[in-house]
Coordinates of C-alpha atoms in Angstrom, one line a residue:
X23 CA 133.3 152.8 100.1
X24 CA 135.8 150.0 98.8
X25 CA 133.7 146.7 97.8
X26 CA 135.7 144.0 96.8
X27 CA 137.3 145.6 93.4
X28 CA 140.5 143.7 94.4
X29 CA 138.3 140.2 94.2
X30 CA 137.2 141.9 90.4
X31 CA 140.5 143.0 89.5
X32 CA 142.9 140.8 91.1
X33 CA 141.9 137.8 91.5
X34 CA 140.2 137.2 88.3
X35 CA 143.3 137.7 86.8
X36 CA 145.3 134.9 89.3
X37 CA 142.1 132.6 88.2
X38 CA 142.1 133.1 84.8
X39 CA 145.6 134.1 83.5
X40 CA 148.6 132.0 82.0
X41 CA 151.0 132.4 85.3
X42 CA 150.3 129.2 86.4
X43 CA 150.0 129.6 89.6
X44 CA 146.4 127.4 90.7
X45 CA 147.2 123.7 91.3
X46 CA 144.9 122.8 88.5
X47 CA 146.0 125.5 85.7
X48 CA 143.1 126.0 82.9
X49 CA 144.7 125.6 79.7
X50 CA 144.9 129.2 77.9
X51 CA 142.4 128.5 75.7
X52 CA 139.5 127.6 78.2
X53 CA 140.9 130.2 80.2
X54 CA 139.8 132.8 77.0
X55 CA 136.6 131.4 76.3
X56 CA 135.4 131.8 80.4
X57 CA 136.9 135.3 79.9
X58 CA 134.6 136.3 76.8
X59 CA 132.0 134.1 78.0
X60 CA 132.2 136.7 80.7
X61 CA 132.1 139.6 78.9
X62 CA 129.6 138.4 77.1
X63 CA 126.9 137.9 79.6
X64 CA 128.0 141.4 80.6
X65 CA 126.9 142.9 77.8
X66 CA 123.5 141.6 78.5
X67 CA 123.2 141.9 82.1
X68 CA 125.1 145.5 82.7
X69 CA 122.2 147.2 80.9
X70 CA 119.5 145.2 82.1
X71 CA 120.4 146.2 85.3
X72 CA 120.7 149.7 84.8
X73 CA 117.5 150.0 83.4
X74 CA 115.9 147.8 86.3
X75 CA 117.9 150.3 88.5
X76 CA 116.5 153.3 87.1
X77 CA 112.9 152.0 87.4
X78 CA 113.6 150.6 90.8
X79 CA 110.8 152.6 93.3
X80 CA 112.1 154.5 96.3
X81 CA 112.3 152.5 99.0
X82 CA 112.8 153.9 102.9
X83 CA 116.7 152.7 102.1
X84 CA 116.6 154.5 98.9
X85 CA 117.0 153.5 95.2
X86 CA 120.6 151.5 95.0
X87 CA 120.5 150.5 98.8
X88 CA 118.6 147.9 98.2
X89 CA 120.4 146.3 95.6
X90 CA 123.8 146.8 97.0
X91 CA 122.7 145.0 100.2
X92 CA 120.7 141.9 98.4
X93 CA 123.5 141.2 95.8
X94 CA 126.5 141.2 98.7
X95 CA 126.2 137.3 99.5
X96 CA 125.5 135.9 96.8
X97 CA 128.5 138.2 95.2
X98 CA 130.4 136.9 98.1
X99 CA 129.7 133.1 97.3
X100 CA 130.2 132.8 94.0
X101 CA 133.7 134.3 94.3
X102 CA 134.5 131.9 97.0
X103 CA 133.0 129.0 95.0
X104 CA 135.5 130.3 92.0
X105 CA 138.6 129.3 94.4
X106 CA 136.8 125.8 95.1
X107 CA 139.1 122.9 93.1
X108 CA 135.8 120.8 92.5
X109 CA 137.0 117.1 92.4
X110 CA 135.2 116.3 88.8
X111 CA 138.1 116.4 86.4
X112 CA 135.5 116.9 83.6
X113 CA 133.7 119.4 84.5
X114 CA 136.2 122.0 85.6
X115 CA 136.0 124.2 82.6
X116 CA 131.6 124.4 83.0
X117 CA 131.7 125.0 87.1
X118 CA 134.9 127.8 86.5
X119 CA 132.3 129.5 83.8
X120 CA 129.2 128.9 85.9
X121 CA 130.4 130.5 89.3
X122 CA 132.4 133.6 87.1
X123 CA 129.4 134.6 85.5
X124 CA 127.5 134.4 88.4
X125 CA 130.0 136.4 90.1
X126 CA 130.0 139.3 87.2
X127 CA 126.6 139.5 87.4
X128 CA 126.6 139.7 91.1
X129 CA 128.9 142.6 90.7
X130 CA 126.5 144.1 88.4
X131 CA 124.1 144.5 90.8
X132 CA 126.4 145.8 93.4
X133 CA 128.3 147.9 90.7
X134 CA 125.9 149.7 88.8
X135 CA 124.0 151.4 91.5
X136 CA 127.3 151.7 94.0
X137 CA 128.6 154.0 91.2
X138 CA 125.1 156.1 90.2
X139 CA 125.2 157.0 94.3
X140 CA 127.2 159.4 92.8
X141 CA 124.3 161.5 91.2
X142 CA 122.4 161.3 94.6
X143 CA 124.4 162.3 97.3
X144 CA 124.4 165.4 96.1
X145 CA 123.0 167.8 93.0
X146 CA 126.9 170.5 93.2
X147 CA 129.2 169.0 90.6
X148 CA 131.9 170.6 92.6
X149 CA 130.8 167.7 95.9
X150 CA 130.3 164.9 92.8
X151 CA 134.1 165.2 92.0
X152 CA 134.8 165.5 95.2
X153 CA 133.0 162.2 96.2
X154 CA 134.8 160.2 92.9
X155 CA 137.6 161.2 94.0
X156 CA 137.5 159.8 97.5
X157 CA 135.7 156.8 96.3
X158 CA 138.5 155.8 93.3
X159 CA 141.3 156.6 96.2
X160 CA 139.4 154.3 98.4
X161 CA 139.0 151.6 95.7
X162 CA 142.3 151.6 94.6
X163 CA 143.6 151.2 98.2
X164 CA 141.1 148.4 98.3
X165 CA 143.2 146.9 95.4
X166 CA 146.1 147.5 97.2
X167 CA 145.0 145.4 100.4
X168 CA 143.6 142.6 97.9
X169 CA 146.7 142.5 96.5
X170 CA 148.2 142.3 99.5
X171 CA 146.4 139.6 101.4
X172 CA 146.5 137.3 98.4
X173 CA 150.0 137.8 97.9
X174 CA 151.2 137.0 101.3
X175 CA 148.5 133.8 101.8
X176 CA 149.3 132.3 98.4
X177 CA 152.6 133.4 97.8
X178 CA 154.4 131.1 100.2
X179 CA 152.1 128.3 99.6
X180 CA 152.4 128.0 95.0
X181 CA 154.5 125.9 93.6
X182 CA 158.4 126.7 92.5
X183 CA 159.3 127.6 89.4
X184 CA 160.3 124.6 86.9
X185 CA 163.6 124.8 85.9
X186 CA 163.8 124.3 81.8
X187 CA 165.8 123.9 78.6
X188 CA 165.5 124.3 74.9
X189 CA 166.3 123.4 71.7
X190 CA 165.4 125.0 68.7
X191 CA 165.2 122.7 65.5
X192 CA 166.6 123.5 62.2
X193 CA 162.7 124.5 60.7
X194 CA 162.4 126.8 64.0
X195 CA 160.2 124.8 66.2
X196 CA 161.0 124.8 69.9
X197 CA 161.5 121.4 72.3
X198 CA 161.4 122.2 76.2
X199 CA 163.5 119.3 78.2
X200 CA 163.4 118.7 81.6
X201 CA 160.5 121.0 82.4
X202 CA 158.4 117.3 84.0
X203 CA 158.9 118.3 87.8
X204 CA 157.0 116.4 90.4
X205 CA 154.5 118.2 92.8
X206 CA 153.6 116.6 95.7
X207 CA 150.4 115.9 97.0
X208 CA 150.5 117.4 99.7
X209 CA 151.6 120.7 98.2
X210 CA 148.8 120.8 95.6
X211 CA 146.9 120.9 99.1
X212 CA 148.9 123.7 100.9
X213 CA 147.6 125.8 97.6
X214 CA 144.4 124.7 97.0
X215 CA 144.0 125.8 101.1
X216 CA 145.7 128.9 100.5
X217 CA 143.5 130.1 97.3
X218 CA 140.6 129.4 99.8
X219 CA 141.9 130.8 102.9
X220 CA 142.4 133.9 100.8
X221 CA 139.1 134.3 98.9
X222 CA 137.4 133.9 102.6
X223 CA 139.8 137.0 103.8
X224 CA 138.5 139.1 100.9
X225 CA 135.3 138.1 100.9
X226 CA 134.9 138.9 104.7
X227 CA 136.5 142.2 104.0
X228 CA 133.7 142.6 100.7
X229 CA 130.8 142.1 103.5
X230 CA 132.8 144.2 105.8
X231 CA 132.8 147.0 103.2
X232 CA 129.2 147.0 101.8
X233 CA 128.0 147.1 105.5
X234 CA 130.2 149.9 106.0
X235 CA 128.7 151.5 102.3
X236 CA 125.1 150.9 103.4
X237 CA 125.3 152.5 107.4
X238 CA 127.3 155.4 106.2
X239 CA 125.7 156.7 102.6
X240 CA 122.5 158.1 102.4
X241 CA 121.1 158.9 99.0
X242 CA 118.8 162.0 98.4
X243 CA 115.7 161.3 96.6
X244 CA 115.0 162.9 93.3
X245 CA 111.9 164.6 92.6
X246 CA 110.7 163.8 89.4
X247 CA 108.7 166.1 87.1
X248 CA 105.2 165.2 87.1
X249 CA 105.6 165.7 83.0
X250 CA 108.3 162.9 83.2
X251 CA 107.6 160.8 80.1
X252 CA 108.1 156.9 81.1
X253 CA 110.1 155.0 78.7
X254 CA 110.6 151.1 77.9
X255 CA 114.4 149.8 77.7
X256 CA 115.2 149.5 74.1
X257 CA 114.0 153.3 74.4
X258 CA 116.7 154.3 77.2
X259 CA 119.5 152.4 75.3
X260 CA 118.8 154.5 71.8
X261 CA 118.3 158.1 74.3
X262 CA 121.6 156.9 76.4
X263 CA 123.9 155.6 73.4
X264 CA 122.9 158.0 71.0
X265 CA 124.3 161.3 73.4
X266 CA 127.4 162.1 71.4
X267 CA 129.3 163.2 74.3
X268 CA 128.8 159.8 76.2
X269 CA 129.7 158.3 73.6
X270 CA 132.9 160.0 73.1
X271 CA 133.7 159.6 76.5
X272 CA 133.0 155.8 76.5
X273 CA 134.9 154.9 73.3
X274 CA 138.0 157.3 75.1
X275 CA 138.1 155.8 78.2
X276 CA 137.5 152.0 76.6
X277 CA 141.1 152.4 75.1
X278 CA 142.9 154.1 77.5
X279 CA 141.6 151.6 80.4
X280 CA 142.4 148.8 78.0
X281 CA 145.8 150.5 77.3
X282 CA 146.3 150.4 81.2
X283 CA 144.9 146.9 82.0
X284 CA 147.5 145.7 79.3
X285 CA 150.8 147.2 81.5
X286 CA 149.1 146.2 85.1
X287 CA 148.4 142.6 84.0
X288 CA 151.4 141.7 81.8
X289 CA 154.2 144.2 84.0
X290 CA 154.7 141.3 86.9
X291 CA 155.7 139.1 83.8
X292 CA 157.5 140.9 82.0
X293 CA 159.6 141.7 85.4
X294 CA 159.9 138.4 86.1
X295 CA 161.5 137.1 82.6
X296 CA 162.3 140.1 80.8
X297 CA 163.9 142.2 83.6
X298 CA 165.2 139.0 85.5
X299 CA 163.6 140.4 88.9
X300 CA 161.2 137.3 90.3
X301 CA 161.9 138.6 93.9
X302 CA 160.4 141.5 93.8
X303 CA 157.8 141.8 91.3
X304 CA 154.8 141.8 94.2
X305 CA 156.5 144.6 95.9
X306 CA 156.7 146.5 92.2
X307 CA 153.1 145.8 91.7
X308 CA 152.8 147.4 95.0
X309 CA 154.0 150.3 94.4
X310 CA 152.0 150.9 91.2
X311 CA 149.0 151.0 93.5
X312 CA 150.6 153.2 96.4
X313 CA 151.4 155.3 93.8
X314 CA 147.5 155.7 91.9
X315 CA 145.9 156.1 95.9
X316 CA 148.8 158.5 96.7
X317 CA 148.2 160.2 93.3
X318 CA 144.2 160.8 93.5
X319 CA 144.0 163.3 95.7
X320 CA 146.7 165.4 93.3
X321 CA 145.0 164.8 90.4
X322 CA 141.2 166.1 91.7
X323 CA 143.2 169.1 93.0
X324 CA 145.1 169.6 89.0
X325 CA 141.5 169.3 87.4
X326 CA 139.6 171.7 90.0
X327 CA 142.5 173.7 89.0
X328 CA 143.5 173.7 84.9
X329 CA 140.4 171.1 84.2
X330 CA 139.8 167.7 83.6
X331 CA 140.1 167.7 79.7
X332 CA 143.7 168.9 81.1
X333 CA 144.2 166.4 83.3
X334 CA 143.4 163.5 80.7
X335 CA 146.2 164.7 78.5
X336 CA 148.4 165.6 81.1
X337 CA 147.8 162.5 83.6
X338 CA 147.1 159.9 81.0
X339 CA 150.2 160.8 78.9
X340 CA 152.7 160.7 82.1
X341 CA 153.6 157.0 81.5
X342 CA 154.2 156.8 78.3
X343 CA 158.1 158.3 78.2
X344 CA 158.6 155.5 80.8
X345 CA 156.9 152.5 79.6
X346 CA 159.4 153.2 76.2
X347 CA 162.3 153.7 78.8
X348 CA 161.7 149.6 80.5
X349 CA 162.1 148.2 76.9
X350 CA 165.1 150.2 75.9
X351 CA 167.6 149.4 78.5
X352 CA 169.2 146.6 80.1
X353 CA 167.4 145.6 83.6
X354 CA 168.0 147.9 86.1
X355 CA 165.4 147.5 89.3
X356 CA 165.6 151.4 90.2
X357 CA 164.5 151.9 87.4
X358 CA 161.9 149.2 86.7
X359 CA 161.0 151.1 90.1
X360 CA 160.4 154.4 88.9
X361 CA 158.7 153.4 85.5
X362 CA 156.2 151.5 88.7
X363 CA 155.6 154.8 90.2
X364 CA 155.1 156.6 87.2
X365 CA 152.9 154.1 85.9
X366 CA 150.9 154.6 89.0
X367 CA 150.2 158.4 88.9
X368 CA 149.3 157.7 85.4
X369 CA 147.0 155.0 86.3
X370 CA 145.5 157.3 89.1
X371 CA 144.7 159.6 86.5
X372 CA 143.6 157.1 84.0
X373 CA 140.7 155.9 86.3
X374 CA 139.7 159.0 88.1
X375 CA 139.2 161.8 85.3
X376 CA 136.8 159.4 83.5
X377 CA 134.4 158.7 86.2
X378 CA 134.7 162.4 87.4
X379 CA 133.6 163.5 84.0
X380 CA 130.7 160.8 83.9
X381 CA 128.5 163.0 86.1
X382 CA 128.7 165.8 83.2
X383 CA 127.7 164.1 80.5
X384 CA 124.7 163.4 82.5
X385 CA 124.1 167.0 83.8
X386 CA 124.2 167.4 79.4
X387 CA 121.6 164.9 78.6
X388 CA 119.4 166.5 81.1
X389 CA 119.7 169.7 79.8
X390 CA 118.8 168.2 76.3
X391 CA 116.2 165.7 77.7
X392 CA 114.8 168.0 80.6
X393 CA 111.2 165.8 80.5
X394 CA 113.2 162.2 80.8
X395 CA 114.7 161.7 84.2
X396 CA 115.8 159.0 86.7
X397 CA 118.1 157.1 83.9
X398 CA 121.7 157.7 85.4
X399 CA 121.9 154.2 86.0
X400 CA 121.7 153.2 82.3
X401 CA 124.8 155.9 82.0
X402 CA 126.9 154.0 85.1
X403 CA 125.8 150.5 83.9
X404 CA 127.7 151.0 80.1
X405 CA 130.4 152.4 82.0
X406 CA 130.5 149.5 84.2
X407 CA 130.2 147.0 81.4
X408 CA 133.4 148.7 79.7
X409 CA 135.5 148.7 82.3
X410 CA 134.6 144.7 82.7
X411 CA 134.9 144.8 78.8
X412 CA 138.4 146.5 79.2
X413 CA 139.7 143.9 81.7
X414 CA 138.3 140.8 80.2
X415 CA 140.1 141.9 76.5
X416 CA 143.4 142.6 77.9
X417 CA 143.4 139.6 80.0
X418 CA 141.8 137.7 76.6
X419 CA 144.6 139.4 74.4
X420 CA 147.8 138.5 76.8
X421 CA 146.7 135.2 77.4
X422 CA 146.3 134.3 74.2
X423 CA 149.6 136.2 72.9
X424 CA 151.6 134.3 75.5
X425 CA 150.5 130.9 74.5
X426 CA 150.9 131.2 70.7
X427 CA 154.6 132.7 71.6
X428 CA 154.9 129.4 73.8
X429 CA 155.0 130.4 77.4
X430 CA 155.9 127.9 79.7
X431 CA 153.6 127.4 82.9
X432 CA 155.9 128.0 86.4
X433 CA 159.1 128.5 84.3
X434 CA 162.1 129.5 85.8
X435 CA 163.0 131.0 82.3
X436 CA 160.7 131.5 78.9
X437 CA 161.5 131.5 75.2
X438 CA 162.9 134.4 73.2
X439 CA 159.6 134.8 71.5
X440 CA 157.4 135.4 74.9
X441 CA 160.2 137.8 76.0
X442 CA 159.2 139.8 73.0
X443 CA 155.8 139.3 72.9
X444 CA 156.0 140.4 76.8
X445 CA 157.9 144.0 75.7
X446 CA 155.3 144.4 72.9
X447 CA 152.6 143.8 75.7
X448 CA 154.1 146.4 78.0
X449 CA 155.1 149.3 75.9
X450 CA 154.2 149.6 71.8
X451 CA 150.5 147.6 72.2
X452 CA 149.2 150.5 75.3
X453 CA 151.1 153.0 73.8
X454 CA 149.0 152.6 70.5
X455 CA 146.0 152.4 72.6
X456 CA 146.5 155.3 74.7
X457 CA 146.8 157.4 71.4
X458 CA 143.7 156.4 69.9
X459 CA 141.9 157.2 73.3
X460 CA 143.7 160.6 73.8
X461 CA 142.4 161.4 70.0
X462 CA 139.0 160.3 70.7
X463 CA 138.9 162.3 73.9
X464 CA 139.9 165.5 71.6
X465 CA 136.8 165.2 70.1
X466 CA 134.9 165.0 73.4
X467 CA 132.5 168.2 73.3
X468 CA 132.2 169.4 77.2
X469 CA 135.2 171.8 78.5
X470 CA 134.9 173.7 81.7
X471 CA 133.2 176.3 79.9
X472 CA 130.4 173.9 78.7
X473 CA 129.9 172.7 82.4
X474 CA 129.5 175.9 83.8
X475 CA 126.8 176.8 81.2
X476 CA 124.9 173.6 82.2
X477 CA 125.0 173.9 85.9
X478 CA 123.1 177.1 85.3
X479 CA 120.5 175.6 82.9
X480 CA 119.6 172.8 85.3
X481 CA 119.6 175.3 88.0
X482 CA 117.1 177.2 86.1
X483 CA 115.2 174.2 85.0
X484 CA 114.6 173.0 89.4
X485 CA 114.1 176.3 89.9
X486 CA 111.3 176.7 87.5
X487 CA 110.2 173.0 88.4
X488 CA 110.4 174.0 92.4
X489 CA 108.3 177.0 91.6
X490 CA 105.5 174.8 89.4
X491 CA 105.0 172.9 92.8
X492 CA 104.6 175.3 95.0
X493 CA 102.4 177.4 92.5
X494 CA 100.1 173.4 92.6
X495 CA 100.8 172.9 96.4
X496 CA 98.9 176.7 96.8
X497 CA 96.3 176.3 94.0
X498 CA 95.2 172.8 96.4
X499 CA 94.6 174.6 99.3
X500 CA 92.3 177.3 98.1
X501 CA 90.5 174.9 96.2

């Protein structure tokens, strides 16, 4: 059930982040405004299409099916058309902004209903957790090959690093000399091929994936109460937004993802200048990812087990001791190594435990709003939107931080000040986040006790509701 997250997560941050590494870098500050642009339009079309989701009729392919499979190529060209250099010089900025957009909202459409499948392939929350767990493992080893494949086709085909010099002035300012290095023609090609070559791979494998998602899932209808009370969109915002407990869980899972996002898309940096290791900063990233699949299936066991309030505090906390550890000593690559692998199970637990609790806090609104039904994909779509939200900050935050600091595009070395501003990036700045997520989550109302008492309720309630039809079906045919 992967689907292209490593296009979402990985490439948008090669497209759109200060590395350098496109033949025709986007200054930082265009580079920001696309990225908020973004998450912008998100904030407009995530809902929307939740609600259009949840009043989508069934269909013989079911609910989401349909979407899934009409949003795939267009999803599919848009990112291609993001890799395409367009020859305009002008109008880079508008057709970058244009085709991203489109792209986001493409994912939309494939997102929000992939992830509400969840609530129909089955009613048992003990299968539900079982299916997120086996799809986050999945779409984190979908990372891991997008990662992959970009790496190796782009990796020998992006320019070297410029070899550079400073001075610093007497009022503190900084000059770079020598950092004017000539790139050939012909290389700017070999890149421009290689970006291309590589969306094409991924967005074959994206096709590959939902074809696989659409033969192999089948989503159970839900039988709606006949005393179901329809409701217009500004109606299932307020009933969605105003659950305390979803609330909670959103806000929680906002800052800890951000917290996350911060030390996945700043850590190949930070290796590179801080630590001094440019050689093997893909293979760390790597094993960041091995180690989240690898971790998944111990983490579903650990919350079946002790409970997923448990596991956030537990698995979301794991990284922390490390992530101080890579700023306090001297580089050491076993141990920049080990903080990867910790970083990993943390990150496993960071973006399972979240979406595994997401199916409870809509099990609670039923049991609160037992007449309203057929809304989960209002829930999913504000997740959705979040986790875009998440991404688009931290890569808004580091991008901006590393050009006021004064990175240097395809530097062999950086300033003093982006060194810093890279350890702050890395360490104190999730750190800070991860607290303020772990004390929002404290307040978060549903323990294993609480989800236990509402399985029964909603038993009850389709019990009573199975009993109403068969009480009409029999009162029809003696009439």
């Amino acid at each position: 059930m992967a689907r292209g997250e490593c296009a979402e997560q990985y490439g948008a941050s090669l497209l759109l982040s200060a590395d350098g590494v496109r033949p025709d870098t986007l200054d930082p500050l265009y580079a920001s405004v696309i990225l908020f642009v973004g998450r912008a339009w998100d904030a407009v079309t995530d809902p929307t299409v939740g609600f259009l989701v949840s009043q989508t009729k069934w269909t013989r392919f079911g609910r989401m099916m349909p979407w899934i499979l009409l949003s795939t190529p267009f999803a599919v060209l848009s990112y291609f058309l993001i890799w395409y250099v367009p020859s305009v010089e002008q109008g880079k900025v508008l057709w970058y902004l244009i085709f991203y957009c489109l792209f986001q909202s493409m994912q939309t459409c494939f997102h929000v209903p992939y992830s509400a499948l969840t609530m129909f392939i089955s009613s048992a929350q003990s299968e539900r957790d079982s299916a997120t767990a086996y799809r986050m493992t999945v779409e984190v080893l979908g990372t891991v090959v997008g990662t992959a494949i970009q790496g190796q086709i782009v990796g020998g085909a992006i320019a070297p690093c410029v070899p550079t010099e400073f001075n610093v002035f007497d009022n503190g300012t900084l000059s770079q000399i020598g950092s004017e290095v000539n790139v050939s023609y012909k290389s700017l090609e070999q890149t421009k091929r290689a970006y291309l070559i590589a969306s094409g791979v991924i967005s074959t494998i994206y096709v590959l994936c939902a074809a696989i998602l659409f033969m192999g899932v089948r989503e159970q209808e839900e039988k709606r109460c006949s005393k179901t009370k329809p409701i217009t969109f500004c109606q299932g915002l307020k009933l969605v937004m105003g659950h305390g407990p979803y609330v909670k869980l959103v806000m929680g899972f906002l800052f800890t993802s951000l917290a996350f996002m911060l030390l996945e898309g700043n850590f190949a940096l930070f290796i590179t200048y801080a630590l001094g290791h440019r050689n093997d900063f893909q293979n760390i990233l790597l094993v960041i990812m091995l180690s989240g699949t690898l971790s998944i299936p111990f983490w579903q066991w650990f919350l079946t087990r002790f409970g997923k309030k448990t596991a956030v505090y537990i698995g979301i906390t794991w990284a922390v001791p490390f992530m101080i550890l890579i700023i306090s000593i001297k580089s050491n690559l076993i141990i920049s190594y080990m903080v990867s692998v910790a970083a990993g199970v943390s990150v496993a637990a960071a973006f399972l435990l979240p979406w595994s609790m997401l199916p409870d806090v809509v099990d609670d609104f039923k049991v609160k709003n037992p007449d309203i039904r057929g809304h989960e994909a209002i829930f999913y779509s504000f997740y959705v939107f979040f986790t875009k939200f998440a991404s688009g900050v931290s890569l808004g935050i580091s991008t901006l931080s590393l050009d006021f600091a004064g990175y240097i595009t395809r530097g062999c070395t950086q300033p003093e000040a982006v060194i810093l501003t890279l350890k702050v990036l890395v360490s104190p700045v999730p750190v800070a986040f991860i607290a303020l997520g772990l004390l929002i989550f404290k307040t978060y109302p549903i323990n294993e006790e609480k989800r236990e008492s509402n399985c029964k309720l909603l038993q009850e309630i389709l019990d009573i509701e199975r009993d109403s039809d068969v009480d009409s079906a029999e009162h029809g045919s003696v009439v």
